[in-house]
Coordinates of N, CA and C in Angstrom, one line a residue:
X1 N -121.6 76.6 -24.3 CA -121.4 75.3 -23.3 C -120.6 75.6 -22.2
X2 N -121.0 74.5 -21.0 CA -120.6 75.4 -19.7 C -119.5 74.4 -19.3
X3 N -117.8 74.5 -19.3 CA -116.3 74.2 -19.1 C -116.7 73.2 -18.1
X4 N -117.3 73.5 -16.9 CA -116.9 73.7 -15.8 C -117.5 71.8 -15.6
X5 N -117.0 71.6 -14.5 CA -117.2 69.5 -14.8 C -118.5 69.3 -13.7
X6 N -119.7 68.6 -13.5 CA -120.3 68.5 -12.7 C -119.4 68.3 -11.7
X7 N -120.2 68.1 -10.0 CA -120.0 67.9 -9.1 C -121.4 67.2 -8.4
X8 N -120.7 65.9 -8.6 CA -121.5 65.0 -7.9 C -121.7 64.8 -6.1
X9 N -122.4 65.3 -5.8 CA -122.5 65.6 -4.1 C -123.2 63.8 -3.5
X10 N -123.8 63.4 -4.4 CA -125.0 62.0 -3.4 C -125.0 61.1 -4.6
X11 N -123.8 59.8 -4.6 CA -123.5 59.0 -5.2 C -124.0 57.6 -4.9
X12 N -124.8 57.3 -5.8 CA -125.5 56.0 -5.1 C -125.1 54.7 -5.9
X13 N -124.3 53.7 -5.2 CA -123.5 52.3 -5.9 C -124.4 51.5 -5.4
X14 N -124.6 51.0 -6.5 CA -126.1 49.1 -6.3 C -124.5 48.3 -6.8
X15 N -124.5 47.4 -5.7 CA -124.0 46.4 -5.3 C -124.3 44.7 -5.5
X16 N -124.2 43.9 -5.9 CA -124.3 43.0 -5.9 C -123.7 41.4 -5.4
X17 N -122.7 41.8 -4.9 CA -121.4 40.5 -4.3 C -120.8 40.3 -5.5
X18 N -120.7 41.0 -7.6 CA -120.3 40.3 -8.0 C -119.4 41.1 -8.4
X19 N -118.2 40.5 -9.3 CA -116.8 41.1 -9.8 C -117.0 42.2 -10.2
X20 N -117.8 42.4 -11.0 CA -119.0 43.4 -11.9 C -118.8 44.6 -11.0
X21 N -119.6 44.1 -9.9 CA -120.1 45.6 -9.0 C -119.1 45.6 -8.0
X22 N -118.1 45.0 -7.7 CA -116.7 45.2 -7.2 C -116.2 46.6 -7.8
X23 N -116.0 45.9 -8.7 CA -115.3 47.2 -9.9 C -116.1 48.5 -9.8
X24 N -117.3 48.4 -10.4 CA -118.1 49.5 -9.7 C -118.1 50.4 -8.2
X25 N -117.8 49.3 -7.2 CA -117.7 49.5 -5.7 C -116.3 50.4 -6.2
X26 N -115.5 50.5 -6.5 CA -113.8 50.9 -6.7 C -113.7 52.1 -7.3
X27 N -114.4 52.4 -8.7 CA -114.7 53.2 -9.8 C -115.6 54.4 -8.5
X28 N -116.6 54.0 -7.8 CA -117.9 55.2 -6.7 C -116.9 55.4 -5.9
X29 N -116.3 54.7 -5.3 CA -115.0 55.0 -3.7 C -114.3 56.2 -4.3
X30 N -113.7 55.3 -5.6 CA -112.3 56.4 -6.0 C -113.4 58.0 -6.4
X31 N -114.3 58.2 -6.9 CA -114.8 59.6 -7.4 C -115.5 60.3 -6.3
X32 N -116.0 59.4 -5.1 CA -116.8 60.2 -4.0 C -115.7 61.1 -3.4
X33 N -114.6 59.9 -3.2 CA -113.1 61.1 -2.6 C -113.2 62.0 -2.9
X34 N -112.2 62.3 -4.7 CA -112.3 63.1 -5.1 C -113.5 64.0 -4.9
X35 N -114.7 64.0 -5.1 CA -115.3 64.9 -5.0 C -116.3 65.5 -3.7
X36 N -115.8 64.8 -2.9 CA -115.8 64.8 -0.9 C -117.4 64.4 -1.7
X37 N -117.7 63.4 -1.7 CA -119.2 63.3 -1.9 C -120.0 62.4 -1.0
X38 N -121.1 62.4 -0.6 CA -121.8 61.0 0.5 C -122.1 60.3 -0.6
X39 N -122.1 58.8 -0.2 CA -122.2 57.4 -0.5 C -124.0 57.0 -0.1
X40 N -124.3 56.3 -0.8 CA -125.2 54.9 -0.6 C -125.1 53.5 -1.4
X41 N -125.2 52.7 -0.7 CA -124.8 51.6 -1.5 C -125.5 50.6 -0.9
X42 N -126.3 50.4 -1.8 CA -127.5 49.4 -2.1 C -127.8 48.3 -2.8
X43 N -128.2 47.2 -1.9 CA -128.1 45.8 -2.4 C -129.7 45.4 -2.4
X44 N -129.5 44.4 -3.7 CA -131.1 44.6 -3.6 C -131.1 43.2 -3.7
X45 N -132.0 42.3 -2.5 CA -132.5 40.7 -2.7 C -133.8 40.7 -3.9
X46 N -133.7 39.7 -4.7 CA -135.3 39.3 -5.2 C -135.6 38.8 -4.6
X47 N -137.2 38.8 -4.6 CA -138.1 38.1 -3.8 C -138.3 36.6 -4.0
X48 N -138.1 35.4 -3.1 CA -138.2 34.2 -2.7 C -139.2 33.6 -3.4
X49 N -138.6 33.1 -4.6 CA -140.0 32.2 -5.7 C -140.2 31.0 -4.2
X50 N -142.2 30.9 -4.9 CA -142.6 29.9 -3.5 C -141.7 28.5 -4.2
X51 N -141.9 27.5 -3.4 CA -141.5 26.6 -3.3 C -142.9 25.5 -3.3
X52 N -142.4 23.9 -3.8 CA -143.6 23.2 -4.0 C -143.4 22.1 -3.3
X53 N -142.0 22.1 -2.3 CA -142.0 21.3 -1.4 C -142.7 21.2 0.0
X54 N -143.1 20.1 0.4 CA -144.8 19.7 0.8 C -146.0 20.7 0.7
X55 N -146.2 20.7 -0.8 CA -147.9 20.9 -0.8 C -147.6 20.5 -2.1
X56 N -149.2 20.0 -2.2 CA -149.6 18.8 -3.2 C -150.8 19.9 -4.3
X57 N -150.6 20.1 -4.8 CA -151.2 20.7 -5.7 C -152.7 20.2 -6.3
X58 N -152.9 18.9 -6.2 CA -153.8 17.9 -6.4 C -154.7 17.9 -5.5
X59 N -154.3 18.5 -3.7 CA -155.4 18.4 -2.9 C -155.8 19.9 -2.4
X60 N -155.3 20.7 -3.3 CA -155.2 22.6 -3.3 C -154.5 23.3 -2.8
X61 N -152.8 22.2 -2.1 CA -152.6 23.3 -1.0 C -151.7 24.1 -2.2
X62 N -151.1 25.1 -1.9 CA -151.1 26.6 -2.2 C -148.8 26.4 -1.9
X63 N -148.4 26.8 -2.9 CA -147.0 26.7 -2.9 C -146.5 27.6 -1.9
X64 N -145.0 27.2 -1.1 CA -145.6 28.3 0.3 C -143.9 28.8 -0.1
X65 N -143.9 30.4 0.8 CA -142.5 30.7 0.9 C -142.1 30.5 2.8
X66 N -140.8 30.1 2.4 CA -140.0 29.6 3.7 C -139.7 31.4 4.4
X67 N -140.4 31.9 5.0 CA -139.7 32.8 5.8 C -138.4 32.8 5.9
X68 N -137.8 31.8 7.0 CA -136.5 31.8 7.2 C -135.3 31.8 6.0
X69 N -136.0 32.0 4.6 CA -134.7 31.6 3.3 C -134.9 33.6 3.4
X70 N -136.0 34.2 3.8 CA -135.7 35.3 3.7 C -135.3 35.9 4.0
X71 N -135.2 35.8 5.5 CA -134.6 35.7 6.6 C -132.9 36.3 6.8
X72 N -132.8 35.1 6.0 CA -131.2 34.8 5.9 C -131.1 35.8 4.7
X73 N -131.6 35.8 4.0 CA -131.5 37.1 2.6 C -130.9 37.9 3.2
X74 N -132.2 38.5 3.9 CA -132.1 39.8 4.7 C -130.9 40.2 5.6
X75 N -130.3 39.0 6.4 CA -129.2 39.2 6.9 C -127.9 39.4 6.3
X76 N -127.9 38.0 5.5 CA -126.8 37.9 4.6 C -126.2 40.0 3.7
X77 N -127.3 40.3 3.4 CA -127.0 41.7 2.8 C -127.2 42.6 3.3
X78 N -127.4 42.9 4.8 CA -127.0 43.5 5.3 C -125.6 43.8 6.3
X79 N -124.9 41.9 6.5 CA -123.7 41.7 6.3 C -123.1 42.0 5.2
X80 N -123.5 42.4 4.3 CA -122.3 42.4 2.8 C -122.1 44.1 3.1
X81 N -123.6 44.6 3.0 CA -123.6 46.2 3.6 C -122.7 46.9 4.4
X82 N -122.5 46.2 5.5 CA -121.9 46.3 6.4 C -119.9 46.1 6.4
X83 N -120.0 45.1 5.6 CA -118.5 45.4 5.2 C -118.1 46.1 4.1
X84 N -118.7 46.1 3.6 CA -118.3 47.2 1.8 C -118.3 48.8 2.6
X85 N -119.6 48.7 3.9 CA -119.4 50.3 4.3 C -118.3 50.5 5.2
X86 N -117.2 49.7 5.4 CA -115.7 49.7 6.5 C -114.9 50.2 5.6
X87 N -114.9 50.1 4.1 CA -114.2 50.6 3.1 C -114.3 51.8 2.2
X88 N -116.0 52.5 3.2 CA -115.8 53.8 2.4 C -115.8 54.6 3.3
X89 N -115.0 54.8 4.7 CA -115.2 55.0 5.8 C -113.8 56.7 5.9
X90 N -113.4 56.4 4.8 CA -112.8 58.2 4.5 C -113.5 58.8 3.0
X91 N -114.9 58.6 3.2 CA -115.4 59.5 2.7 C -116.6 59.9 3.1
X92 N -117.6 61.5 3.1 CA -118.2 62.3 3.3 C -119.0 62.0 4.1
X93 N -120.4 60.6 3.9 CA -120.7 59.9 4.8 C -121.1 58.6 4.1
X94 N -121.8 57.6 4.7 CA -122.1 56.8 4.0 C -123.3 56.1 4.5
X95 N -124.5 55.9 3.7 CA -125.4 55.1 3.9 C -125.9 54.0 3.1
X96 N -126.5 52.8 4.4 CA -126.8 51.8 3.1 C -128.2 51.5 3.4
X97 N -128.5 50.9 2.1 CA -130.0 50.4 1.9 C -130.2 49.3 1.5
X98 N -131.2 47.9 2.2 CA -130.9 47.0 1.7 C -132.4 46.3 1.4
X99 N -132.7 46.6 0.0 CA -134.1 46.1 -0.2 C -134.7 45.3 -0.7
X100 N -135.5 44.6 -1.0 CA -136.4 43.2 -1.4 C -137.2 43.8 -2.6
X101 N -137.5 42.9 -4.0 CA -137.7 43.9 -4.6 C -137.0 43.2 -6.2
X102 N -137.1 44.1 -7.1 CA -136.9 44.2 -8.4 C -135.2 44.9 -8.3
X103 N -134.6 44.7 -8.8 CA -133.2 45.5 -8.4 C -133.4 46.5 -9.5
X104 N -133.9 46.7 -10.4 CA -134.2 47.6 -11.0 C -135.4 49.1 -10.9
X105 N -135.9 48.4 -10.5 CA -137.3 49.4 -9.3 C -136.7 49.9 -8.2
X106 N -135.9 49.1 -7.2 CA -135.6 49.3 -6.3 C -134.5 50.3 -6.3
X107 N -133.7 49.9 -7.3 CA -132.3 51.1 -7.6 C -133.0 52.8 -7.7
X108 N -133.8 52.5 -8.6 CA -134.7 53.8 -8.9 C -135.2 54.4 -7.8
X109 N -135.8 53.7 -7.1 CA -136.4 54.4 -6.1 C -135.6 54.8 -5.1
X110 N -134.7 54.1 -4.2 CA -134.0 54.7 -3.8 C -133.4 56.1 -4.3
X111 N -133.0 56.0 -5.5 CA -132.2 57.0 -6.2 C -132.7 58.0 -6.3
X112 N -134.4 58.2 -6.1 CA -135.1 59.1 -6.3 C -135.5 59.6 -4.2
X113 N -136.1 58.2 -3.8 CA -136.2 59.0 -2.3 C -134.4 59.1 -1.5
X114 N -133.5 59.4 -2.2 CA -132.4 59.6 -1.6 C -131.6 61.0 -2.0
X115 N -132.6 60.9 -3.4 CA -131.8 62.1 -4.3 C -130.7 61.9 -4.9
X116 N -130.2 61.0 -5.3 CA -129.1 61.0 -5.8 C -128.5 61.3 -7.3
X117 N -127.5 62.4 -7.4 CA -126.9 62.8 -8.3 C -126.0 61.8 -9.5
X118 N -125.6 60.8 -9.1 CA -125.6 59.5 -10.1 C -125.6 58.5 -9.5
X119 N -125.5 57.8 -10.4 CA -125.7 55.9 -9.8 C -124.7 55.3 -10.7
X120 N -124.2 54.4 -10.1 CA -123.0 53.3 -9.8 C -123.3 52.2 -10.3
X121 N -123.1 51.4 -10.9 CA -123.5 49.9 -11.5 C -122.5 49.4 -12.4
X122 N -122.4 48.1 -12.2 CA -121.4 47.2 -12.8 C -122.8 46.9 -13.8
X123 N -121.8 45.6 -14.8 CA -122.6 45.0 -16.0 C -122.3 43.8 -16.2
X124 N -123.1 42.5 -15.9 CA -122.3 41.5 -16.4 C -122.2 40.8 -18.0
X125 N -122.6 42.3 -18.8 CA -122.1 42.3 -20.2 C -123.1 41.0 -20.9
X126 N -123.6 40.8 -20.4 CA -124.8 39.5 -21.6 C -125.4 40.4 -22.7
X127 N -125.4 39.0 -23.5 CA -125.4 39.9 -24.7 C -126.3 38.1 -25.3
X128 N -126.9 38.5 -26.6 CA -127.9 37.4 -27.0 C -128.4 36.7 -26.5
X129 N -129.2 35.5 -26.3 CA -130.3 35.3 -25.6 C -130.7 35.3 -24.1
X130 N -129.4 34.9 -23.4 CA -129.0 35.2 -22.3 C -129.4 36.8 -21.9
X131 N -129.1 37.9 -22.4 CA -129.4 39.1 -22.3 C -131.1 39.2 -22.7
X132 N -131.6 38.7 -24.1 CA -132.6 38.7 -24.6 C -133.7 37.8 -23.2
X133 N -133.5 37.2 -22.4 CA -134.1 36.6 -21.5 C -134.3 37.0 -20.1
X134 N -133.0 37.6 -19.7 CA -133.0 38.0 -18.0 C -133.3 39.7 -18.6
X135 N -132.6 40.1 -19.6 CA -132.7 41.6 -19.5 C -131.1 42.6 -18.8
X136 N -131.6 43.5 -19.2 CA -130.4 44.5 -18.5 C -130.9 45.1 -17.3
X137 N -130.1 45.0 -15.8 CA -130.7 45.9 -15.0 C -130.2 46.8 -15.0
X138 N -128.9 47.4 -15.7 CA -128.1 48.6 -15.9 C -129.2 49.9 -17.1
X139 N -129.5 48.5 -18.1 CA -130.2 48.9 -18.8 C -131.5 49.6 -18.6
X140 N -131.7 49.3 -17.9 CA -133.4 49.3 -17.5 C -133.5 50.9 -16.6
X141 N -132.3 50.8 -15.5 CA -132.2 51.9 -14.9 C -131.8 53.1 -15.5
X142 N -131.1 52.4 -16.9 CA -130.2 54.1 -17.7 C -131.7 54.3 -18.8
X143 N -132.4 53.6 -18.7 CA -133.5 54.4 -19.4 C -134.5 55.3 -18.6
X144 N -134.7 54.4 -17.3 CA -135.6 55.2 -16.1 C -135.6 56.1 -15.1
X145 N -134.0 56.4 -15.1 CA -133.1 57.7 -14.1 C -133.6 58.7 -14.3
X146 N -133.4 59.4 -13.6 CA -133.3 60.8 -13.8 C -132.3 61.8 -12.7
X147 N -130.6 61.1 -12.9 CA -129.8 61.2 -12.9 C -129.4 60.5 -14.1
X148 N -127.7 61.0 -14.1 CA -127.1 60.3 -15.1 C -127.1 58.9 -14.2
X149 N -126.7 58.0 -15.5 CA -125.9 56.6 -14.9 C -124.6 56.1 -15.2
X150 N -123.9 55.9 -13.9 CA -122.1 55.1 -14.4 C -122.6 54.1 -14.6
X151 N -122.1 52.9 -15.9 CA -122.1 52.1 -15.7 C -120.7 51.5 -16.1
X152 N -120.2 50.4 -15.2 CA -118.9 50.0 -15.6 C -118.8 48.6 -16.1
X153 N -118.3 48.2 -16.9 CA -118.1 46.8 -17.6 C -117.2 45.8 -17.1
X154 N -118.5 44.7 -16.6 CA -117.6 43.5 -16.0 C -116.3 43.4 -17.1
X155 N -115.9 43.5 -18.4 CA -114.4 43.3 -19.0 C -113.8 44.0 -18.7
X156 N -113.5 45.8 -17.5 CA -113.0 46.6 -17.7 C -111.7 46.3 -17.0

């Protein structure tokens, strides 16, 4: 058995501006500095659900998606990533990815495309019915990732 510790040169950190992801960011930052790693920060915007505002299904009008909402979310995502990336100026290099889609799928896609050695993410620690209904992004990423995943619990 090899006693040499793994060296993670490309660390992907998922963030959603929650307290859980802030803890993951701190852990990822410390690890990246220690290992002299490149870091990629990802923030995923879930697609805006169509709204029935102004649409009458009885008249055959379809629900609409307000483009301005998506644009505002994208701007906010990029601003968030810019602010977070400023905290990572002391690491080798920083990349940012703002994506729209399913968080678990987008995290896995970016991890694959960017060739991440490690994924770091927080978890909200939902249990019971809430976990059953919403599922767990971190659990899905762990099951399908091709690299190690470090999950930082929200209660740590």
